[in-house]
């Protein structure tokens, strides 16, 4: 859908903005796909009782866990690499000079995917996968920043009470 605006816009700046939007959307898809893949792999093994097979055989459980992480990391590298190739191909097709920032976006997107998969599968080991997903979705740095801003505003307006100062 992001490419539709290219047909309507003619300047190179508009094409670059469209290319940037497509790149961000592809990286978001890669982030979401790898996070879902990590949760699905863990959920599948626990609901199908294949984890009992893993833990009762001679093989090491670390190898099983590494295979889940490895497959998710490989999928993340593939999706973000394809996103980089699509961005390069569209840049060449549209006559836009390719910017090194698109490489940075691919590397950054891959690192974010690795972190999200690691956090989600780690939380899914302790909590139910749906609860782990809700924890990651709700308890973001934006929430904690907003709470900190509110507490600082209260401290400036009302003065330092021991309870609020401890919370801050």
PDB file of C-alpha atoms in Angstrom:
ATOM      1  CA  UNK A   1       0.000   0.000   0.000  1.00  0.00           C
ATOM      2  CA  UNK A   2       2.925   2.312   0.639  1.00  0.00           C
ATOM      3  CA  UNK A   3       3.959   2.139  -3.008  1.00  0.00           C
ATOM      4  CA  UNK A   4       0.618   3.567  -4.198  1.00  0.00           C
ATOM      5  CA  UNK A   5       1.691   7.056  -3.192  1.00  0.00           C
ATOM      6  CA  UNK A   6       4.689   6.710  -5.534  1.00  0.00           C
ATOM      7  CA  UNK A   7       2.333   6.614  -8.490  1.00  0.00           C
ATOM      8  CA  UNK A   8       0.709   9.845  -7.320  1.00  0.00           C
ATOM      9  CA  UNK A   9       3.896  11.682  -6.304  1.00  0.00           C
ATOM     10  CA  UNK A  10       6.569  12.719  -8.749  1.00  0.00           C
ATOM     11  CA  UNK A  11       9.426  14.318  -6.848  1.00  0.00           C
ATOM     12  CA  UNK A  12      12.457  12.388  -5.654  1.00  0.00           C
ATOM     13  CA  UNK A  13      11.804  13.533  -2.087  1.00  0.00           C
ATOM     14  CA  UNK A  14       8.331  11.974  -2.185  1.00  0.00           C
ATOM     15  CA  UNK A  15       9.784   8.762  -3.614  1.00  0.00           C
ATOM     16  CA  UNK A  16      12.438   8.703  -0.888  1.00  0.00           C
ATOM     17  CA  UNK A  17       9.797   9.186   1.814  1.00  0.00           C
ATOM     18  CA  UNK A  18       7.773   6.352   0.277  1.00  0.00           C
ATOM     19  CA  UNK A  19      10.877   4.144   0.181  1.00  0.00           C
ATOM     20  CA  UNK A  20      11.581   4.956   3.816  1.00  0.00           C
ATOM     21  CA  UNK A  21       8.002   4.104   4.802  1.00  0.00           C
ATOM     22  CA  UNK A  22       8.170   0.791   2.932  1.00  0.00           C
ATOM     23  CA  UNK A  23      11.448  -0.054   4.653  1.00  0.00           C
ATOM     24  CA  UNK A  24      10.019   0.694   8.092  1.00  0.00           C
ATOM     25  CA  UNK A  25       6.919  -1.397   7.353  1.00  0.00           C
ATOM     26  CA  UNK A  26       9.033  -4.341   6.199  1.00  0.00           C
ATOM     27  CA  UNK A  27      11.176  -4.156   9.348  1.00  0.00           C
ATOM     28  CA  UNK A  28       8.070  -3.972  11.512  1.00  0.00           C
ATOM     29  CA  UNK A  29       6.761  -7.075   9.771  1.00  0.00           C
ATOM     30  CA  UNK A  30      10.080  -8.847  10.428  1.00  0.00           C
ATOM     31  CA  UNK A  31       9.965  -7.862  14.081  1.00  0.00           C
ATOM     32  CA  UNK A  32       6.402  -9.106  14.454  1.00  0.00           C
ATOM     33  CA  UNK A  33       7.027 -12.312  12.489  1.00  0.00           C
ATOM     34  CA  UNK A  34      10.069 -13.374  14.489  1.00  0.00           C
ATOM     35  CA  UNK A  35       8.381 -12.561  17.805  1.00  0.00           C
ATOM     36  CA  UNK A  36       5.362 -14.626  16.793  1.00  0.00           C
ATOM     37  CA  UNK A  37       7.623 -17.425  15.609  1.00  0.00           C
ATOM     38  CA  UNK A  38       9.465 -17.601  18.928  1.00  0.00           C
ATOM     39  CA  UNK A  39       6.223 -17.655  20.911  1.00  0.00           C
ATOM     40  CA  UNK A  40       4.624 -20.193  18.601  1.00  0.00           C
ATOM     41  CA  UNK A  41       7.628 -22.536  18.777  1.00  0.00           C
ATOM     42  CA  UNK A  42       7.630 -22.452  22.560  1.00  0.00           C
ATOM     43  CA  UNK A  43       3.843 -22.792  22.781  1.00  0.00           C
ATOM     44  CA  UNK A  44       3.825 -25.712  20.332  1.00  0.00           C
ATOM     45  CA  UNK A  45       6.437 -27.680  22.241  1.00  0.00           C
ATOM     46  CA  UNK A  46       4.761 -27.166  25.600  1.00  0.00           C
ATOM     47  CA  UNK A  47       1.194 -27.908  24.468  1.00  0.00           C
ATOM     48  CA  UNK A  48       2.156 -30.985  22.439  1.00  0.00           C
ATOM     49  CA  UNK A  49       4.154 -32.346  25.379  1.00  0.00           C
ATOM     50  CA  UNK A  50       7.300 -32.650  23.279  1.00  0.00           C
ATOM     51  CA  UNK A  51       9.262 -30.949  26.040  1.00  0.00           C
ATOM     52  CA  UNK A  52       8.965 -34.112  28.117  1.00  0.00           C
ATOM     53  CA  UNK A  53      10.647 -35.923  25.262  1.00  0.00           C
ATOM     54  CA  UNK A  54      13.415 -33.328  25.207  1.00  0.00           C
ATOM     55  CA  UNK A  55      14.035 -33.467  28.944  1.00  0.00           C
ATOM     56  CA  UNK A  56      13.883 -37.278  29.298  1.00  0.00           C
ATOM     57  CA  UNK A  57      16.319 -38.178  26.486  1.00  0.00           C
ATOM     58  CA  UNK A  58      20.092 -38.198  26.480  1.00  0.00           C
ATOM     59  CA  UNK A  59      20.297 -34.934  24.531  1.00  0.00           C
ATOM     60  CA  UNK A  60      20.904 -31.688  26.318  1.00  0.00           C
ATOM     61  CA  UNK A  61      17.968 -29.257  26.746  1.00  0.00           C
ATOM     62  CA  UNK A  62      20.309 -26.391  25.864  1.00  0.00           C
ATOM     63  CA  UNK A  63      20.581 -27.759  22.337  1.00  0.00           C
ATOM     64  CA  UNK A  64      16.779 -27.781  22.020  1.00  0.00           C
ATOM     65  CA  UNK A  65      16.556 -24.215  23.302  1.00  0.00           C
ATOM     66  CA  UNK A  66      19.395 -23.122  21.018  1.00  0.00           C
ATOM     67  CA  UNK A  67      17.537 -24.615  18.054  1.00  0.00           C
ATOM     68  CA  UNK A  68      14.447 -22.529  18.855  1.00  0.00           C
ATOM     69  CA  UNK A  69      16.519 -19.370  19.223  1.00  0.00           C
ATOM     70  CA  UNK A  70      18.646 -20.235  16.203  1.00  0.00           C
ATOM     71  CA  UNK A  71      15.667 -20.751  13.920  1.00  0.00           C
ATOM     72  CA  UNK A  72      14.067 -17.498  15.097  1.00  0.00           C
ATOM     73  CA  UNK A  73      17.347 -15.604  14.652  1.00  0.00           C
ATOM     74  CA  UNK A  74      17.839 -17.106  11.188  1.00  0.00           C
ATOM     75  CA  UNK A  75      14.300 -16.101  10.229  1.00  0.00           C
ATOM     76  CA  UNK A  76      14.963 -12.580  11.548  1.00  0.00           C
ATOM     77  CA  UNK A  77      18.173 -12.317   9.535  1.00  0.00           C
ATOM     78  CA  UNK A  78      16.365 -13.563   6.424  1.00  0.00           C
ATOM     79  CA  UNK A  79      13.398 -11.214   6.739  1.00  0.00           C
ATOM     80  CA  UNK A  80      15.517  -8.136   7.481  1.00  0.00           C
ATOM     81  CA  UNK A  81      17.989  -9.103   4.746  1.00  0.00           C
ATOM     82  CA  UNK A  82      15.128  -9.401   2.248  1.00  0.00           C
ATOM     83  CA  UNK A  83      13.855  -6.042   3.414  1.00  0.00           C
ATOM     84  CA  UNK A  84      17.280  -4.572   2.691  1.00  0.00           C
ATOM     85  CA  UNK A  85      17.310  -6.154  -0.786  1.00  0.00           C
ATOM     86  CA  UNK A  86      13.787  -4.868  -1.542  1.00  0.00           C
ATOM     87  CA  UNK A  87      14.813  -1.385  -0.426  1.00  0.00           C
ATOM     88  CA  UNK A  88      17.909  -1.513  -2.626  1.00  0.00           C
ATOM     89  CA  UNK A  89      15.921  -2.791  -5.626  1.00  0.00           C
ATOM     90  CA  UNK A  90      13.252  -0.100  -5.249  1.00  0.00           C
ATOM     91  CA  UNK A  91      15.942   2.528  -4.800  1.00  0.00           C
ATOM     92  CA  UNK A  92      17.584   1.489  -8.053  1.00  0.00           C
ATOM     93  CA  UNK A  93      14.263   1.155  -9.892  1.00  0.00           C
ATOM     94  CA  UNK A  94      13.063   4.575  -8.780  1.00  0.00           C
ATOM     95  CA  UNK A  95      16.397   6.316  -9.401  1.00  0.00           C
ATOM     96  CA  UNK A  96      16.932   7.289  -5.772  1.00  0.00           C
ATOM     97  CA  UNK A  97      20.493   7.278  -4.419  1.00  0.00           C
ATOM     98  CA  UNK A  98      20.714   4.424  -1.928  1.00  0.00           C
ATOM     99  CA  UNK A  99      21.379   5.629   1.596  1.00  0.00           C
ATOM    100  CA  UNK A 100      23.543   3.736   4.105  1.00  0.00           C
ATOM    101  CA  UNK A 101      20.834   4.396   6.704  1.00  0.00           C
ATOM    102  CA  UNK A 102      18.801   1.574   5.170  1.00  0.00           C
ATOM    103  CA  UNK A 103      21.606  -0.831   6.113  1.00  0.00           C
ATOM    104  CA  UNK A 104      21.470   0.590   9.621  1.00  0.00           C
ATOM    105  CA  UNK A 105      17.694   0.018   9.718  1.00  0.00           C
ATOM    106  CA  UNK A 106      18.207  -3.631   8.725  1.00  0.00           C
ATOM    107  CA  UNK A 107      20.844  -4.195  11.413  1.00  0.00           C
ATOM    108  CA  UNK A 108      18.763  -2.357  14.009  1.00  0.00           C
ATOM    109  CA  UNK A 109      15.638  -4.310  13.057  1.00  0.00           C
ATOM    110  CA  UNK A 110      17.531  -7.596  13.342  1.00  0.00           C
ATOM    111  CA  UNK A 111      18.859  -6.668  16.796  1.00  0.00           C
ATOM    112  CA  UNK A 112      15.379  -5.633  17.942  1.00  0.00           C
ATOM    113  CA  UNK A 113      13.983  -8.934  16.689  1.00  0.00           C
ATOM    114  CA  UNK A 114      16.644 -10.878  18.583  1.00  0.00           C
ATOM    115  CA  UNK A 115      15.862  -8.985  21.790  1.00  0.00           C
ATOM    116  CA  UNK A 116      12.099  -9.416  21.418  1.00  0.00           C
ATOM    117  CA  UNK A 117      12.369 -13.145  20.711  1.00  0.00           C
ATOM    118  CA  UNK A 118      14.675 -13.595  23.685  1.00  0.00           C
ATOM    119  CA  UNK A 119      12.427 -11.651  26.060  1.00  0.00           C
ATOM    120  CA  UNK A 120       9.199 -13.255  24.869  1.00  0.00           C
ATOM    121  CA  UNK A 121      10.458 -16.821  24.996  1.00  0.00           C
ATOM    122  CA  UNK A 122      12.064 -16.197  28.378  1.00  0.00           C
ATOM    123  CA  UNK A 123       8.807 -14.804  29.733  1.00  0.00           C
ATOM    124  CA  UNK A 124       6.823 -17.608  28.086  1.00  0.00           C
ATOM    125  CA  UNK A 125       8.917 -20.095  30.050  1.00  0.00           C
ATOM    126  CA  UNK A 126       7.685 -18.493  33.280  1.00  0.00           C
ATOM    127  CA  UNK A 127       4.225 -17.257  32.246  1.00  0.00           C
ATOM    128  CA  UNK A 128       1.629 -18.377  29.741  1.00  0.00           C
ATOM    129  CA  UNK A 129       2.653 -17.175  26.224  1.00  0.00           C
ATOM    130  CA  UNK A 130      -0.418 -14.903  25.960  1.00  0.00           C
ATOM    131  CA  UNK A 131       0.374 -13.315  29.330  1.00  0.00           C
ATOM    132  CA  UNK A 132       4.000 -12.904  28.246  1.00  0.00           C
ATOM    133  CA  UNK A 133       2.821 -11.123  25.094  1.00  0.00           C
ATOM    134  CA  UNK A 134       0.584  -8.815  27.150  1.00  0.00           C
ATOM    135  CA  UNK A 135       3.417  -8.029  29.578  1.00  0.00           C
ATOM    136  CA  UNK A 136       5.724  -7.067  26.718  1.00  0.00           C
ATOM    137  CA  UNK A 137       2.989  -5.034  25.015  1.00  0.00           C
ATOM    138  CA  UNK A 138       1.838  -3.169  28.121  1.00  0.00           C
ATOM    139  CA  UNK A 139       4.985  -2.638  30.172  1.00  0.00           C
ATOM    140  CA  UNK A 140       7.039  -0.597  27.735  1.00  0.00           C
ATOM    141  CA  UNK A 141       9.610   2.091  28.350  1.00  0.00           C
ATOM    142  CA  UNK A 142       6.970   4.664  27.385  1.00  0.00           C
ATOM    143  CA  UNK A 143       4.786   3.605  30.308  1.00  0.00           C
ATOM    144  CA  UNK A 144       7.654   3.834  32.790  1.00  0.00           C
ATOM    145  CA  UNK A 145       8.703   7.204  31.376  1.00  0.00           C
ATOM    146  CA  UNK A 146       5.155   8.549  31.739  1.00  0.00           C
ATOM    147  CA  UNK A 147       5.001   7.321  35.349  1.00  0.00           C
ATOM    148  CA  UNK A 148       8.358   8.976  36.059  1.00  0.00           C
ATOM    149  CA  UNK A 149       7.183  12.274  34.533  1.00  0.00           C
ATOM    150  CA  UNK A 150       4.000  12.161  36.638  1.00  0.00           C
ATOM    151  CA  UNK A 151       5.948  11.471  39.823  1.00  0.00           C
ATOM    152  CA  UNK A 152       8.439  14.250  39.107  1.00  0.00           C
ATOM    153  CA  UNK A 153       5.573  16.654  38.422  1.00  0.00           C
ATOM    154  CA  UNK A 154       3.928  15.686  41.705  1.00  0.00           C
ATOM    155  CA  UNK A 155       7.213  16.146  43.587  1.00  0.00           C
ATOM    156  CA  UNK A 156       7.692  19.608  42.101  1.00  0.00           C
ATOM    157  CA  UNK A 157       4.112  20.660  42.785  1.00  0.00           C
ATOM    158  CA  UNK A 158       3.587  19.209  46.270  1.00  0.00           C
ATOM    159  CA  UNK A 159       7.074  18.784  47.647  1.00  0.00           C
ATOM    160  CA  UNK A 160       8.863  15.629  48.584  1.00  0.00           C
ATOM    161  CA  UNK A 161       6.849  13.170  50.588  1.00  0.00           C
ATOM    162  CA  UNK A 162       8.774  10.082  51.642  1.00  0.00           C
ATOM    163  CA  UNK A 163       6.496   7.645  49.814  1.00  0.00           C
ATOM    164  CA  UNK A 164       6.504   9.494  46.478  1.00  0.00           C
ATOM    165  CA  UNK A 165      10.266  10.139  46.699  1.00  0.00           C
ATOM    166  CA  UNK A 166      10.817   6.412  47.243  1.00  0.00           C
ATOM    167  CA  UNK A 167       8.603   5.560  44.261  1.00  0.00           C
ATOM    168  CA  UNK A 168      10.471   8.026  42.068  1.00  0.00           C
TER     169      UNK A 168
END
